[in-house]
Amino acid sequence: MESLLVVDDEPTVRELLSATLRFAGFTVTSAATGRAAVDAARREPPDLVLLDVMLPDMDGFDVVRRLRDGGARVPVLFLTARDAPADKVQGLTLGGDDYVTKPFDLEELIARIRAILRRTGGSAVDTIVVGDLSVDPAGRLVHLAGRPVRLSPTEFRLLLFLIRSPGTVVGKAEILDRVWNYDFGGDHSIVDTYISYLRRKLDPRLIRTVHGVGYVLDRVRP
């Protein structure tokens, strides 16, 4: 599952884009400032950045300069109201992979994102293996002891989140925030429900409950 970083200082645009892209099957994080975007991209490099040019602390061109100066080669799609030819030339010269002006069509935007990911090789994350379990983020494939396992999109997002930090206990609130994007104290029971789904489809011993804290993904022990 490809990961996207959405950078826009307008909350309505940021939330609309994030929700639409999650529905399209991407993992999405967001930032409202250039500095937050640089920090997020360095901390956990996404497969692509959707970047507004007009940000409150620095413009999107400066964000790309800082990422490139730091060695990051993450693809960038500029998404902005600045439609002057000079702006487009500057953005693409700095290393942007595409330049889309507002207002934009969401279906066309998603098509452009997928085209860039195909062109740049898709997900930058290799297959993740923990014991007998393997997860291919780009192909959205899961295998347990060589056997393919079919998961729903939400089940896959949950498993991908857990397998990226094997052996680490994660709380239900954090899972809600990262998998369902609930940042307002959503119903924790949905986490329990989907954990039970994964246990039925995988090995029941794979995801261990830490009572009063959350869940941890372990290696399957014989």
Tab-separated table of C-alpha atoms in Angstrom:
chain	number	residue	atom	x	y	z
A	1	MET	CA	0.000	0.000	0.000
A	2	GLU	CA	1.627	3.232	-1.138
A	3	SER	CA	2.026	6.008	1.418
A	4	LEU	CA	1.281	9.650	0.627
A	5	LEU	CA	2.091	12.853	2.493
A	6	VAL	CA	-0.489	15.622	1.889
A	7	VAL	CA	0.821	19.128	2.604
A	8	ASP	CA	-1.675	22.000	2.582
A	9	ASP	CA	-2.370	24.763	5.092
A	10	GLU	CA	-6.105	24.830	4.359
A	11	PRO	CA	-7.787	22.313	6.709
A	12	THR	CA	-10.750	21.715	4.396
A	13	VAL	CA	-8.538	20.889	1.402
A	14	ARG	CA	-6.191	18.774	3.514
A	15	GLU	CA	-9.008	16.733	5.040
A	16	LEU	CA	-10.830	16.270	1.730
A	17	LEU	CA	-7.683	15.074	-0.004
A	18	SER	CA	-6.725	12.766	2.849
A	19	ALA	CA	-10.159	11.145	3.031
A	20	THR	CA	-10.404	10.728	-0.762
A	21	LEU	CA	-6.946	9.212	-1.065
A	22	ARG	CA	-7.541	6.791	1.811
A	23	PHE	CA	-10.735	5.673	0.096
A	24	ALA	CA	-8.655	5.128	-3.063
A	25	GLY	CA	-6.456	2.711	-1.129
A	26	PHE	CA	-3.482	4.825	-0.065
A	27	THR	CA	-1.996	5.298	3.381
A	28	VAL	CA	-2.099	9.029	4.091
A	29	THR	CA	-0.435	11.370	6.553
A	30	SER	CA	-0.695	15.154	6.410
A	31	ALA	CA	1.079	18.358	7.356
A	32	ALA	CA	-0.037	21.993	7.453
A	33	THR	CA	3.352	23.729	7.209
A	34	GLY	CA	6.546	23.360	5.235
A	35	ARG	CA	8.632	22.613	8.316
A	36	ALA	CA	6.192	19.905	9.441
A	37	ALA	CA	6.298	18.416	5.938
A	38	VAL	CA	10.105	18.249	5.892
A	39	ASP	CA	10.168	16.675	9.356
A	40	ALA	CA	7.480	14.127	8.431
A	41	ALA	CA	9.178	13.155	5.159
A	42	ARG	CA	12.532	12.674	6.897
A	43	ARG	CA	11.043	10.772	9.826
A	44	GLU	CA	9.016	8.326	7.737
A	45	PRO	CA	9.655	8.782	3.981
A	46	PRO	CA	6.422	8.526	1.976
A	47	ASP	CA	6.172	7.132	-1.540
A	48	LEU	CA	4.927	10.509	-2.814
A	49	VAL	CA	4.335	14.041	-1.500
A	50	LEU	CA	1.352	16.157	-2.592
A	51	LEU	CA	2.656	19.631	-1.926
A	52	ASP	CA	0.945	23.014	-1.913
A	53	VAL	CA	3.247	25.846	-3.020
A	54	MET	CA	1.762	28.559	-0.798
A	55	LEU	CA	2.455	27.585	2.824
A	56	PRO	CA	2.568	29.882	5.868
A	57	ASP	CA	6.219	29.383	6.864
A	58	MET	CA	8.009	28.588	3.586
A	59	ASP	CA	6.820	27.936	0.066
A	60	GLY	CA	6.613	24.473	-1.452
A	61	PHE	CA	9.682	25.148	-3.589
A	62	ASP	CA	11.752	25.602	-0.424
A	63	VAL	CA	10.327	22.363	0.961
A	64	VAL	CA	11.563	20.485	-2.110
A	65	ARG	CA	14.985	22.169	-1.883
A	66	ARG	CA	15.358	21.046	1.733
A	67	LEU	CA	14.261	17.504	0.929
A	68	ARG	CA	16.650	17.268	-2.026
A	69	ASP	CA	19.523	18.840	-0.065
A	70	GLY	CA	18.951	16.220	2.617
A	71	GLY	CA	19.237	13.428	0.052
A	72	ALA	CA	15.518	12.597	-0.192
A	73	ARG	CA	14.433	11.575	-3.684
A	74	VAL	CA	10.759	11.137	-2.870
A	75	PRO	CA	8.449	11.985	-5.819
A	76	VAL	CA	6.632	15.319	-5.482
A	77	LEU	CA	3.357	16.422	-7.062
A	78	PHE	CA	2.785	20.164	-6.691
A	79	LEU	CA	-0.853	21.020	-6.021
A	80	THR	CA	-1.423	24.767	-6.016
A	81	ALA	CA	-3.434	27.778	-7.176
A	82	ARG	CA	-0.274	29.338	-8.639
A	83	ASP	CA	-0.698	28.645	-12.339
A	84	ALA	CA	1.864	30.985	-13.923
A	85	PRO	CA	4.139	29.188	-16.426
A	86	ALA	CA	7.184	30.426	-14.492
A	87	ASP	CA	5.928	28.697	-11.332
A	88	LYS	CA	5.386	25.441	-13.196
A	89	VAL	CA	8.853	25.609	-14.721
A	90	GLN	CA	10.419	26.345	-11.337
A	91	GLY	CA	8.587	23.483	-9.637
A	92	LEU	CA	9.524	20.940	-12.287
A	93	THR	CA	13.112	22.197	-12.498
A	94	LEU	CA	13.542	21.739	-8.747
A	95	GLY	CA	12.628	18.078	-9.111
A	96	GLY	CA	8.852	18.032	-8.997
A	97	ASP	CA	7.288	15.133	-10.906
A	98	ASP	CA	4.011	16.873	-11.799
A	99	TYR	CA	2.253	20.220	-11.312
A	100	VAL	CA	-1.537	20.367	-10.862
A	101	THR	CA	-3.399	23.648	-10.432
A	102	LYS	CA	-6.458	24.260	-8.269
A	103	PRO	CA	-9.330	23.641	-8.733
A	104	PHE	CA	-8.661	20.062	-9.770
A	105	ASP	CA	-10.615	16.921	-10.560
A	106	LEU	CA	-10.108	14.267	-7.884
A	107	GLU	CA	-10.238	11.325	-10.301
A	108	GLU	CA	-7.647	12.953	-12.533
A	109	LEU	CA	-5.470	13.684	-9.506
A	110	ILE	CA	-5.576	10.047	-8.399
A	111	ALA	CA	-4.687	8.950	-11.943
A	112	ARG	CA	-1.702	11.320	-11.956
A	113	ILE	CA	-0.555	10.005	-8.567
A	114	ARG	CA	-0.701	6.411	-9.770
A	115	ALA	CA	1.128	7.338	-12.972
A	116	ILE	CA	3.968	8.881	-10.968
A	117	LEU	CA	4.170	5.859	-8.679
A	118	ARG	CA	4.329	3.527	-11.678
A	119	ARG	CA	6.999	5.683	-13.273
A	120	THR	CA	9.098	5.852	-10.113
A	121	GLY	CA	8.741	2.183	-9.249
A	122	GLY	CA	5.767	2.340	-6.867
A	123	SER	CA	6.259	1.801	-3.182
A	124	ALA	CA	9.741	2.375	-1.822
A	125	VAL	CA	9.112	-0.232	0.867
A	126	ASP	CA	10.226	-3.817	0.307
A	127	THR	CA	8.304	-6.854	1.470
A	128	ILE	CA	8.162	-6.945	5.268
A	129	VAL	CA	8.787	-10.350	6.861
A	130	VAL	CA	8.149	-11.310	10.488
A	131	GLY	CA	8.504	-15.015	11.148
A	132	ASP	CA	6.277	-16.899	8.718
A	133	LEU	CA	4.303	-13.767	7.847
A	134	SER	CA	5.189	-11.592	4.846
A	135	VAL	CA	3.473	-8.404	3.674
A	136	ASP	CA	4.117	-6.697	0.334
A	137	PRO	CA	2.968	-3.048	0.771
A	138	ALA	CA	3.150	-2.211	-2.938
A	139	GLY	CA	1.282	-5.278	-4.189
A	140	ARG	CA	-0.987	-5.449	-1.103
A	141	LEU	CA	-0.133	-9.133	-0.790
A	142	VAL	CA	-0.042	-11.154	2.414
A	143	HIS	CA	1.400	-14.650	2.842
A	144	LEU	CA	1.539	-16.825	5.947
A	145	ALA	CA	3.912	-19.796	5.720
A	146	GLY	CA	3.757	-19.436	1.950
A	147	ARG	CA	-0.046	-19.434	1.879
A	148	PRO	CA	-1.765	-16.348	0.391
A	149	VAL	CA	-4.175	-14.602	2.745
A	150	ARG	CA	-6.964	-12.366	1.440
A	151	LEU	CA	-7.655	-9.298	3.557
A	152	SER	CA	-10.075	-6.397	3.227
A	153	PRO	CA	-8.511	-2.925	2.726
A	154	THR	CA	-9.029	-2.051	6.406
A	155	GLU	CA	-7.625	-5.382	7.588
A	156	PHE	CA	-4.596	-4.829	5.373
A	157	ARG	CA	-3.999	-1.291	6.730
A	158	LEU	CA	-4.210	-2.609	10.286
A	159	LEU	CA	-1.811	-5.481	9.631
A	160	LEU	CA	0.623	-3.192	7.795
A	161	PHE	CA	0.640	-0.786	10.727
A	162	LEU	CA	1.334	-3.603	13.204
A	163	ILE	CA	4.001	-5.344	11.143
A	164	ARG	CA	5.955	-2.127	10.666
A	165	SER	CA	6.680	-2.175	14.416
A	166	PRO	CA	6.972	-5.883	15.340
A	167	GLY	CA	7.418	-6.524	19.042
A	168	THR	CA	6.167	-3.032	19.918
A	169	VAL	CA	2.997	-2.641	21.950
A	170	VAL	CA	0.615	-0.107	20.393
A	171	GLY	CA	-2.445	1.315	22.106
A	172	LYS	CA	-5.937	1.349	20.675
A	173	ALA	CA	-5.996	5.144	20.443
A	174	GLU	CA	-2.844	5.130	18.315
A	175	ILE	CA	-4.253	2.391	16.083
A	176	LEU	CA	-7.462	4.387	15.580
A	177	ASP	CA	-5.451	7.460	14.683
A	178	ARG	CA	-3.103	5.729	12.223
A	179	VAL	CA	-5.437	3.158	10.621
A	180	TRP	CA	-8.843	4.886	10.783
A	181	ASN	CA	-7.566	8.458	11.210
A	182	TYR	CA	-9.743	8.985	14.277
A	183	ASP	CA	-8.110	11.796	16.240
A	184	PHE	CA	-11.089	12.541	18.430
A	185	GLY	CA	-11.295	9.475	20.672
A	186	GLY	CA	-13.286	7.142	18.425
A	187	ASP	CA	-14.914	3.896	19.510
A	188	HIS	CA	-12.082	1.563	20.550
A	189	SER	CA	-14.260	-1.513	20.027
A	190	ILE	CA	-13.701	-1.288	16.266
A	191	VAL	CA	-10.027	-2.089	16.898
A	192	ASP	CA	-10.952	-5.213	18.877
A	193	THR	CA	-13.295	-6.301	16.084
A	194	TYR	CA	-10.684	-6.008	13.340
A	195	ILE	CA	-7.999	-7.632	15.479
A	196	SER	CA	-10.332	-10.622	15.802
A	197	TYR	CA	-10.792	-10.668	12.012
A	198	LEU	CA	-7.009	-10.778	11.509
A	199	ARG	CA	-6.589	-13.515	14.093
A	200	ARG	CA	-9.144	-15.684	12.312
A	201	LYS	CA	-7.511	-15.188	8.915
A	202	LEU	CA	-3.925	-15.472	10.166
A	203	ASP	CA	-2.504	-17.334	13.169
A	204	PRO	CA	-4.387	-16.569	16.422
A	205	ARG	CA	-1.022	-16.399	18.235
A	206	LEU	CA	0.362	-13.751	15.908
A	207	ILE	CA	-1.275	-10.711	17.536
A	208	ARG	CA	-0.981	-10.705	21.319
A	209	THR	CA	-3.179	-8.678	23.655
A	210	VAL	CA	-1.416	-6.646	26.320
A	211	HIS	CA	-4.257	-6.072	28.761
A	212	GLY	CA	-4.895	-2.458	29.611
A	213	VAL	CA	-2.424	-1.272	26.969
A	214	GLY	CA	-3.101	-2.570	23.450
A	215	TYR	CA	-1.717	-5.106	20.984
A	216	VAL	CA	1.632	-6.350	19.773
A	217	LEU	CA	2.538	-8.395	16.690
A	218	ASP	CA	4.847	-11.312	17.541
A	219	ARG	CA	6.658	-13.899	15.512
A	220	VAL	CA	4.611	-17.075	15.222
A	221	ARG	CA	6.179	-19.567	17.578
A	222	PRO	CA	6.004	-23.338	16.903
